PDB file of C-alpha atoms in Angstrom:
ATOM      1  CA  UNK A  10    -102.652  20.061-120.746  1.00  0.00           C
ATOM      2  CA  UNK A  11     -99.991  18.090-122.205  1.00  0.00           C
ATOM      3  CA  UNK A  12     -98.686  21.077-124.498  1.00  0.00           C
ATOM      4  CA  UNK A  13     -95.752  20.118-126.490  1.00  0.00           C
ATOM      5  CA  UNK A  14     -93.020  22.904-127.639  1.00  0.00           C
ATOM      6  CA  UNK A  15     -89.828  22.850-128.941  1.00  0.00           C
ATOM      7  CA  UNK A  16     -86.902  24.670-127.112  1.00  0.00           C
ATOM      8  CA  UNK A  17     -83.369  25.221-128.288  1.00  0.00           C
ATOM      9  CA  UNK A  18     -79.881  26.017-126.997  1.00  0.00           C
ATOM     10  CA  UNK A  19     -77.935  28.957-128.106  1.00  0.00           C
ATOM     11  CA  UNK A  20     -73.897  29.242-126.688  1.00  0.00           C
ATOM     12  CA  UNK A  21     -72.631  32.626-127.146  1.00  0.00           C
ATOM     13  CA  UNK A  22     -68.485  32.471-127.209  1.00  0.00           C
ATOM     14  CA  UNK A  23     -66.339  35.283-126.503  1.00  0.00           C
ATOM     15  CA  UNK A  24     -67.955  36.884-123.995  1.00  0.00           C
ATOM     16  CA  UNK A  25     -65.841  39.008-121.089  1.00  0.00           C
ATOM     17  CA  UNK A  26     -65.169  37.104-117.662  1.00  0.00           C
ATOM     18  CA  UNK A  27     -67.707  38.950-114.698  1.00  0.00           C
ATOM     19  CA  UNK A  28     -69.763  40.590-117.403  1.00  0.00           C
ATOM     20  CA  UNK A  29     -73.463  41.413-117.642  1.00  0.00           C
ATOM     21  CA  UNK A  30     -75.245  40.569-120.600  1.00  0.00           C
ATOM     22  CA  UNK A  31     -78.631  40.982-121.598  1.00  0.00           C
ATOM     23  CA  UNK A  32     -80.408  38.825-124.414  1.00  0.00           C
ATOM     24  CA  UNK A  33     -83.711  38.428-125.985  1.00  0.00           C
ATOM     25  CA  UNK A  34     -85.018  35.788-128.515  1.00  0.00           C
ATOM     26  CA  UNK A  35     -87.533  35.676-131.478  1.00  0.00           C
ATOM     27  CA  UNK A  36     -88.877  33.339-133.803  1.00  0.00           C
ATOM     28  CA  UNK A  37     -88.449  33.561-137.626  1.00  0.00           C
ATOM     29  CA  UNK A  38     -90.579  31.531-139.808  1.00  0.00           C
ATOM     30  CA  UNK A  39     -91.476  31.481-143.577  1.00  0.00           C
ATOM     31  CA  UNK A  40     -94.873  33.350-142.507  1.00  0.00           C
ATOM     32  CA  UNK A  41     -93.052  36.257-140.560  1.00  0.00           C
ATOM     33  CA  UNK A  42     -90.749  37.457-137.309  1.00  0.00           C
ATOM     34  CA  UNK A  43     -92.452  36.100-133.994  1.00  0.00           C
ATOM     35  CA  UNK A  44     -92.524  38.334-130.916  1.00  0.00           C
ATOM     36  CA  UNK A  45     -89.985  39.110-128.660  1.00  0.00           C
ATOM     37  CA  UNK A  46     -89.218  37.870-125.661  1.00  0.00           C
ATOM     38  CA  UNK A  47     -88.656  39.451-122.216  1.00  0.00           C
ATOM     39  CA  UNK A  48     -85.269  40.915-121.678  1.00  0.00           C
ATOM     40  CA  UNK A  49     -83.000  37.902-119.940  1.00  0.00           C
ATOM     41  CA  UNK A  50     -80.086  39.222-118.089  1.00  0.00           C
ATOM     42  CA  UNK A  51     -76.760  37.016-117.201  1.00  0.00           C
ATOM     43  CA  UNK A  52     -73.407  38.222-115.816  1.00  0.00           C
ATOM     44  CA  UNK A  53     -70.487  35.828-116.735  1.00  0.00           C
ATOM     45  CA  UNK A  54     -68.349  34.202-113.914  1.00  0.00           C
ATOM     46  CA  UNK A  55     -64.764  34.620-113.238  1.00  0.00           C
ATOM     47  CA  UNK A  56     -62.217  32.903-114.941  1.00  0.00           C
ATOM     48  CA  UNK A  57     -60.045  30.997-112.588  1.00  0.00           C
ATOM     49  CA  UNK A  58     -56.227  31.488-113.708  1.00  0.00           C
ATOM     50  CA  UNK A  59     -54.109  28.559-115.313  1.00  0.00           C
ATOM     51  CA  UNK A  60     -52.006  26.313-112.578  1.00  0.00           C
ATOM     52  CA  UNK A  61     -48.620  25.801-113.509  1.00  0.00           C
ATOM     53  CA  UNK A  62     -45.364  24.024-112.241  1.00  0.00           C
ATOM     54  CA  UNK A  63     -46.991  21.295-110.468  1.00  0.00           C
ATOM     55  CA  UNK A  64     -44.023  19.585-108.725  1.00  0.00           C
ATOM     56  CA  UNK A  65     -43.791  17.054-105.857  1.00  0.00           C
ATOM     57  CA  UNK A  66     -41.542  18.513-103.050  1.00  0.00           C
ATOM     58  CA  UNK A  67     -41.428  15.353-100.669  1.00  0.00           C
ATOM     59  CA  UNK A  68     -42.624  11.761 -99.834  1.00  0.00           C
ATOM     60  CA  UNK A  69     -43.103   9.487 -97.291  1.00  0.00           C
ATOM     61  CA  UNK A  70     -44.676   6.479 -97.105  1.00  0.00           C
ATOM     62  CA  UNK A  71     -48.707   7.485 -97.143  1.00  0.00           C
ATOM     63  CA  UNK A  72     -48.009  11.419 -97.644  1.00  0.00           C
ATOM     64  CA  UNK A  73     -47.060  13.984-100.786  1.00  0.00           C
ATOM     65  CA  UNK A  74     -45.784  17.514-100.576  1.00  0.00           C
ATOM     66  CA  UNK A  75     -47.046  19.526-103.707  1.00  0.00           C
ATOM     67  CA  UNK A  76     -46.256  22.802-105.170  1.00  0.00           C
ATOM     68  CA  UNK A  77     -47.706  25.030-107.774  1.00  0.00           C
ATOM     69  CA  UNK A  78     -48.183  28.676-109.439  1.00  0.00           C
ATOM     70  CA  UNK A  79     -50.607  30.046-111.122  1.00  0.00           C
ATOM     71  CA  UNK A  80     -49.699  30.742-114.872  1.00  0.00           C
ATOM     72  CA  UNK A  81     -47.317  33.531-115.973  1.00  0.00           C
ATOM     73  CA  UNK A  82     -49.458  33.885-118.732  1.00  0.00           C
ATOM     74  CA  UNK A  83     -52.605  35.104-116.506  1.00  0.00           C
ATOM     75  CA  UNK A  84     -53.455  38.869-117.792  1.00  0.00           C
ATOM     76  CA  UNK A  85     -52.734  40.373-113.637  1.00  0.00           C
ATOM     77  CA  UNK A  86     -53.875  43.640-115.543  1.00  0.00           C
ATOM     78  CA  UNK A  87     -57.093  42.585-116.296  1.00  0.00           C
ATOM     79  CA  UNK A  88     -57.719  40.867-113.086  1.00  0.00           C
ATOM     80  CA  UNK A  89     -56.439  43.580-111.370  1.00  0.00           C
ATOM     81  CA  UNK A  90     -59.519  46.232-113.103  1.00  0.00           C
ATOM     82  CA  UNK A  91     -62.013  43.880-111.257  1.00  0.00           C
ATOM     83  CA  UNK A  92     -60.576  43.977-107.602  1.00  0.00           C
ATOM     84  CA  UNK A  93     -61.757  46.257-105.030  1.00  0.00           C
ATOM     85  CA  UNK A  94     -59.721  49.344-104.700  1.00  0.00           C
ATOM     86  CA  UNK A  95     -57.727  48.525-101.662  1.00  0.00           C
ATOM     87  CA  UNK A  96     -57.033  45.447-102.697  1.00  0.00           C
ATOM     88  CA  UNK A  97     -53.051  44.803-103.576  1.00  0.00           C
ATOM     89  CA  UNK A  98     -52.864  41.213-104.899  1.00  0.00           C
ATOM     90  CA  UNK A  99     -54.615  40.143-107.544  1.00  0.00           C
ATOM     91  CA  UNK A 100     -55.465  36.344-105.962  1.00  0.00           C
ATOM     92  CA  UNK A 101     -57.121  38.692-103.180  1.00  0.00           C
ATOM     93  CA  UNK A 102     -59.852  39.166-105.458  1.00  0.00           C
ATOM     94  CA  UNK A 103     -59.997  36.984-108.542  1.00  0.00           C
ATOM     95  CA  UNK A 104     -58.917  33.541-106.918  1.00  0.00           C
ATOM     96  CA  UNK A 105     -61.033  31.486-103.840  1.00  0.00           C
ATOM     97  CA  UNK A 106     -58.830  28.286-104.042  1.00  0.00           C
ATOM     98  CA  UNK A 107     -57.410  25.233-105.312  1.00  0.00           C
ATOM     99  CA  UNK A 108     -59.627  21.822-106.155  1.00  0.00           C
ATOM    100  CA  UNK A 109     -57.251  19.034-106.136  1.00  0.00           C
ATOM    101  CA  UNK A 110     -57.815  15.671-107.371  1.00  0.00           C
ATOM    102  CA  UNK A 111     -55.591  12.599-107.856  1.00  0.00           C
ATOM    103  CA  UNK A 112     -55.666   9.346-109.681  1.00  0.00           C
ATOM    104  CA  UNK A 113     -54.053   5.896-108.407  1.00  0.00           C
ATOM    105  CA  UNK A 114     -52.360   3.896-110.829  1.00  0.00           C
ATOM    106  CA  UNK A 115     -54.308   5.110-114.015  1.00  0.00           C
ATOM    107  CA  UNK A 116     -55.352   2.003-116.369  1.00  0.00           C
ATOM    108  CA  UNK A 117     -53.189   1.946-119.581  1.00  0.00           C
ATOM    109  CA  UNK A 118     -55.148   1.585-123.074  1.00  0.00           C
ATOM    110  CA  UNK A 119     -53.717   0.352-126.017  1.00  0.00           C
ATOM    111  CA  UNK A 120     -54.508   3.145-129.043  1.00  0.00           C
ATOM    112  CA  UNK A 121     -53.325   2.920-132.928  1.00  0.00           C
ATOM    113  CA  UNK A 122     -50.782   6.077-132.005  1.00  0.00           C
ATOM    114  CA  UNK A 123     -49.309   4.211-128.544  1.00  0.00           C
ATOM    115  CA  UNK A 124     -50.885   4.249-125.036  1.00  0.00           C
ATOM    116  CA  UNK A 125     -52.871   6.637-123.435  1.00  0.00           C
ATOM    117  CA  UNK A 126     -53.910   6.533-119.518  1.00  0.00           C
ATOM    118  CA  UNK A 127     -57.498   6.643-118.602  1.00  0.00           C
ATOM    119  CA  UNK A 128     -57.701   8.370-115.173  1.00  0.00           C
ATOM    120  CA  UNK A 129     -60.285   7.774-112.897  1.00  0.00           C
ATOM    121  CA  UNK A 130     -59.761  10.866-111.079  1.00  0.00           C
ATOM    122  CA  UNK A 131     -61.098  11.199-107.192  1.00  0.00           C
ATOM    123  CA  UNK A 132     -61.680  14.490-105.946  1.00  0.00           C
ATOM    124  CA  UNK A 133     -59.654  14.465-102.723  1.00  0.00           C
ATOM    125  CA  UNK A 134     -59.393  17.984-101.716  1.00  0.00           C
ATOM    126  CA  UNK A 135     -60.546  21.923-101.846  1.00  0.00           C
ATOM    127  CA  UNK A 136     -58.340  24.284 -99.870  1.00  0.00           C
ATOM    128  CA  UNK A 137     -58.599  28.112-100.068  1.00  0.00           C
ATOM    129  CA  UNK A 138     -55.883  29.690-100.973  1.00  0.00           C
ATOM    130  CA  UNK A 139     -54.887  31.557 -98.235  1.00  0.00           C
ATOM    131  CA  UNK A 140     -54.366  28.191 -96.494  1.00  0.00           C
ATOM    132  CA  UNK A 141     -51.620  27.331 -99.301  1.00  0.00           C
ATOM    133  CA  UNK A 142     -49.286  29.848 -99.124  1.00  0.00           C
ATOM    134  CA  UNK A 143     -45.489  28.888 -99.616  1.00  0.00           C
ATOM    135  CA  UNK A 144     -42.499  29.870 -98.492  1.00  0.00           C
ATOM    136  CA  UNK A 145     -41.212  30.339-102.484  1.00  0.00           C
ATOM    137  CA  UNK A 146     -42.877  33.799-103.953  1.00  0.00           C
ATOM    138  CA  UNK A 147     -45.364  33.008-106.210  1.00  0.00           C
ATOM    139  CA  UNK A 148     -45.652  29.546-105.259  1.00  0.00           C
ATOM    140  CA  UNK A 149     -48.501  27.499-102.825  1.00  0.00           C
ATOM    141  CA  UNK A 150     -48.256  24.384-100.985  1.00  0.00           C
ATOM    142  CA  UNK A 151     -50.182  21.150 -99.403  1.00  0.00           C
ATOM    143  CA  UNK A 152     -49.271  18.266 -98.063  1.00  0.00           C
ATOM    144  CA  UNK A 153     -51.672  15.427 -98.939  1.00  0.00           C
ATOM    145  CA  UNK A 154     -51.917  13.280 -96.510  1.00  0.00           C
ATOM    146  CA  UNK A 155     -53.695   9.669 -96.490  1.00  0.00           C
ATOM    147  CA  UNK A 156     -52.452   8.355-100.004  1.00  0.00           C
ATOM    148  CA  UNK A 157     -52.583   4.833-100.806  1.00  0.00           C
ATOM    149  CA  UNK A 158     -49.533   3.038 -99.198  1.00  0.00           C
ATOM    150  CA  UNK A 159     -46.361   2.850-101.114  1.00  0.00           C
ATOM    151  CA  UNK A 160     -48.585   4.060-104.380  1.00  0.00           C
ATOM    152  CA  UNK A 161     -48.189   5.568-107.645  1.00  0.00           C
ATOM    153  CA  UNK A 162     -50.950   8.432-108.318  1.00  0.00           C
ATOM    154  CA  UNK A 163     -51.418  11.812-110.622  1.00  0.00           C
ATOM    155  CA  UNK A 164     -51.794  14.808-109.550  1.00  0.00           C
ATOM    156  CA  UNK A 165     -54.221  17.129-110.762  1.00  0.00           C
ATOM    157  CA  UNK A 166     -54.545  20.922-109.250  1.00  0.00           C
ATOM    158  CA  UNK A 167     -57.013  23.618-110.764  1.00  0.00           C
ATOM    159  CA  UNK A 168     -57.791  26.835-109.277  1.00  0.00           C
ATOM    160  CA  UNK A 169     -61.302  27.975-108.250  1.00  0.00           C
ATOM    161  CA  UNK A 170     -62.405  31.469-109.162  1.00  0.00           C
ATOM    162  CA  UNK A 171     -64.300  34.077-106.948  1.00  0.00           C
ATOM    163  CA  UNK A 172     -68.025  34.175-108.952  1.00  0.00           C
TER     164      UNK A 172
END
């Protein structure tokens, strides 16, 4: 049976991080309002906090030392409503890790407003964050180890979110 339907996409913004949501659809025509549909339920995944103050600490020839925070504008009250009770640190419950990725040498492109670096970017690393901790409140750490010789590279860390 080679039935042919049409199906359509609809993204609701604004929605609350680790919320439930239910949702139902209908059809309205010129001849009249369709049916609805079943009840579809969807709970919203955490939203991993911004990183900030990425800084290189130390080189050597094949080998980076990184640091990083997470954002002083994260809302610690909000994640703190979705932690378990005996939990004391917000990145205890909200945050699972760090992705890092890097890029060697980007190529350069020549725009109309100057030049702008295309980044291949090469995901190199995911670390949990308990393995990061720093010395410096507030701040984690890695060493990356196995970088191109002598090379130039970005840096890119994101946190990953408990969902």
């Amino acid at each position: 049976d080679d039935e042919e339907f049409l199906s359509h996409v609809v993204v609701a913004s604004g929605l609350s991080s680790r919320s439930a949501y239910s949702c139902t659809a209908l059809a309205i025509t010129h001849a009249g309002r369709g049916e609805r549909s079943q009840i579809t339920k969807a709970e919203t995944l955490a939203v991993p906090p911004a990183v900030d103050h990425v800084t290189v600490e130390s080189t050597d020839h094949n080998s980076a030392t990184i640091s990083w925070k997470l954002s002083e504008r994260t809302d610690r009250q909000e994640l703190m409503q979705i932690c378990s009770p005996d939990s004391t640190e917000f990145e205890e419950c909200q945050l699972k890790g760090f992705r890092i990725r890097i890029c060697y040498e980007p190529e350069l492109e020549t725009t109309g407003s100057g030049i702008r670096a295309q980044p291949q970017w090469t995901e190199i690393l995911g670390v949990r964050a308990s393995s990061t901790a720093s010395d410096k409140p507030g701040f984690y750490t890695l060493k990356v180890r196995e970088l191109r010789h002598s090379s130039v590279c970005l840096v890119q860390v994101a946190a990953v979110a408990v969902g």
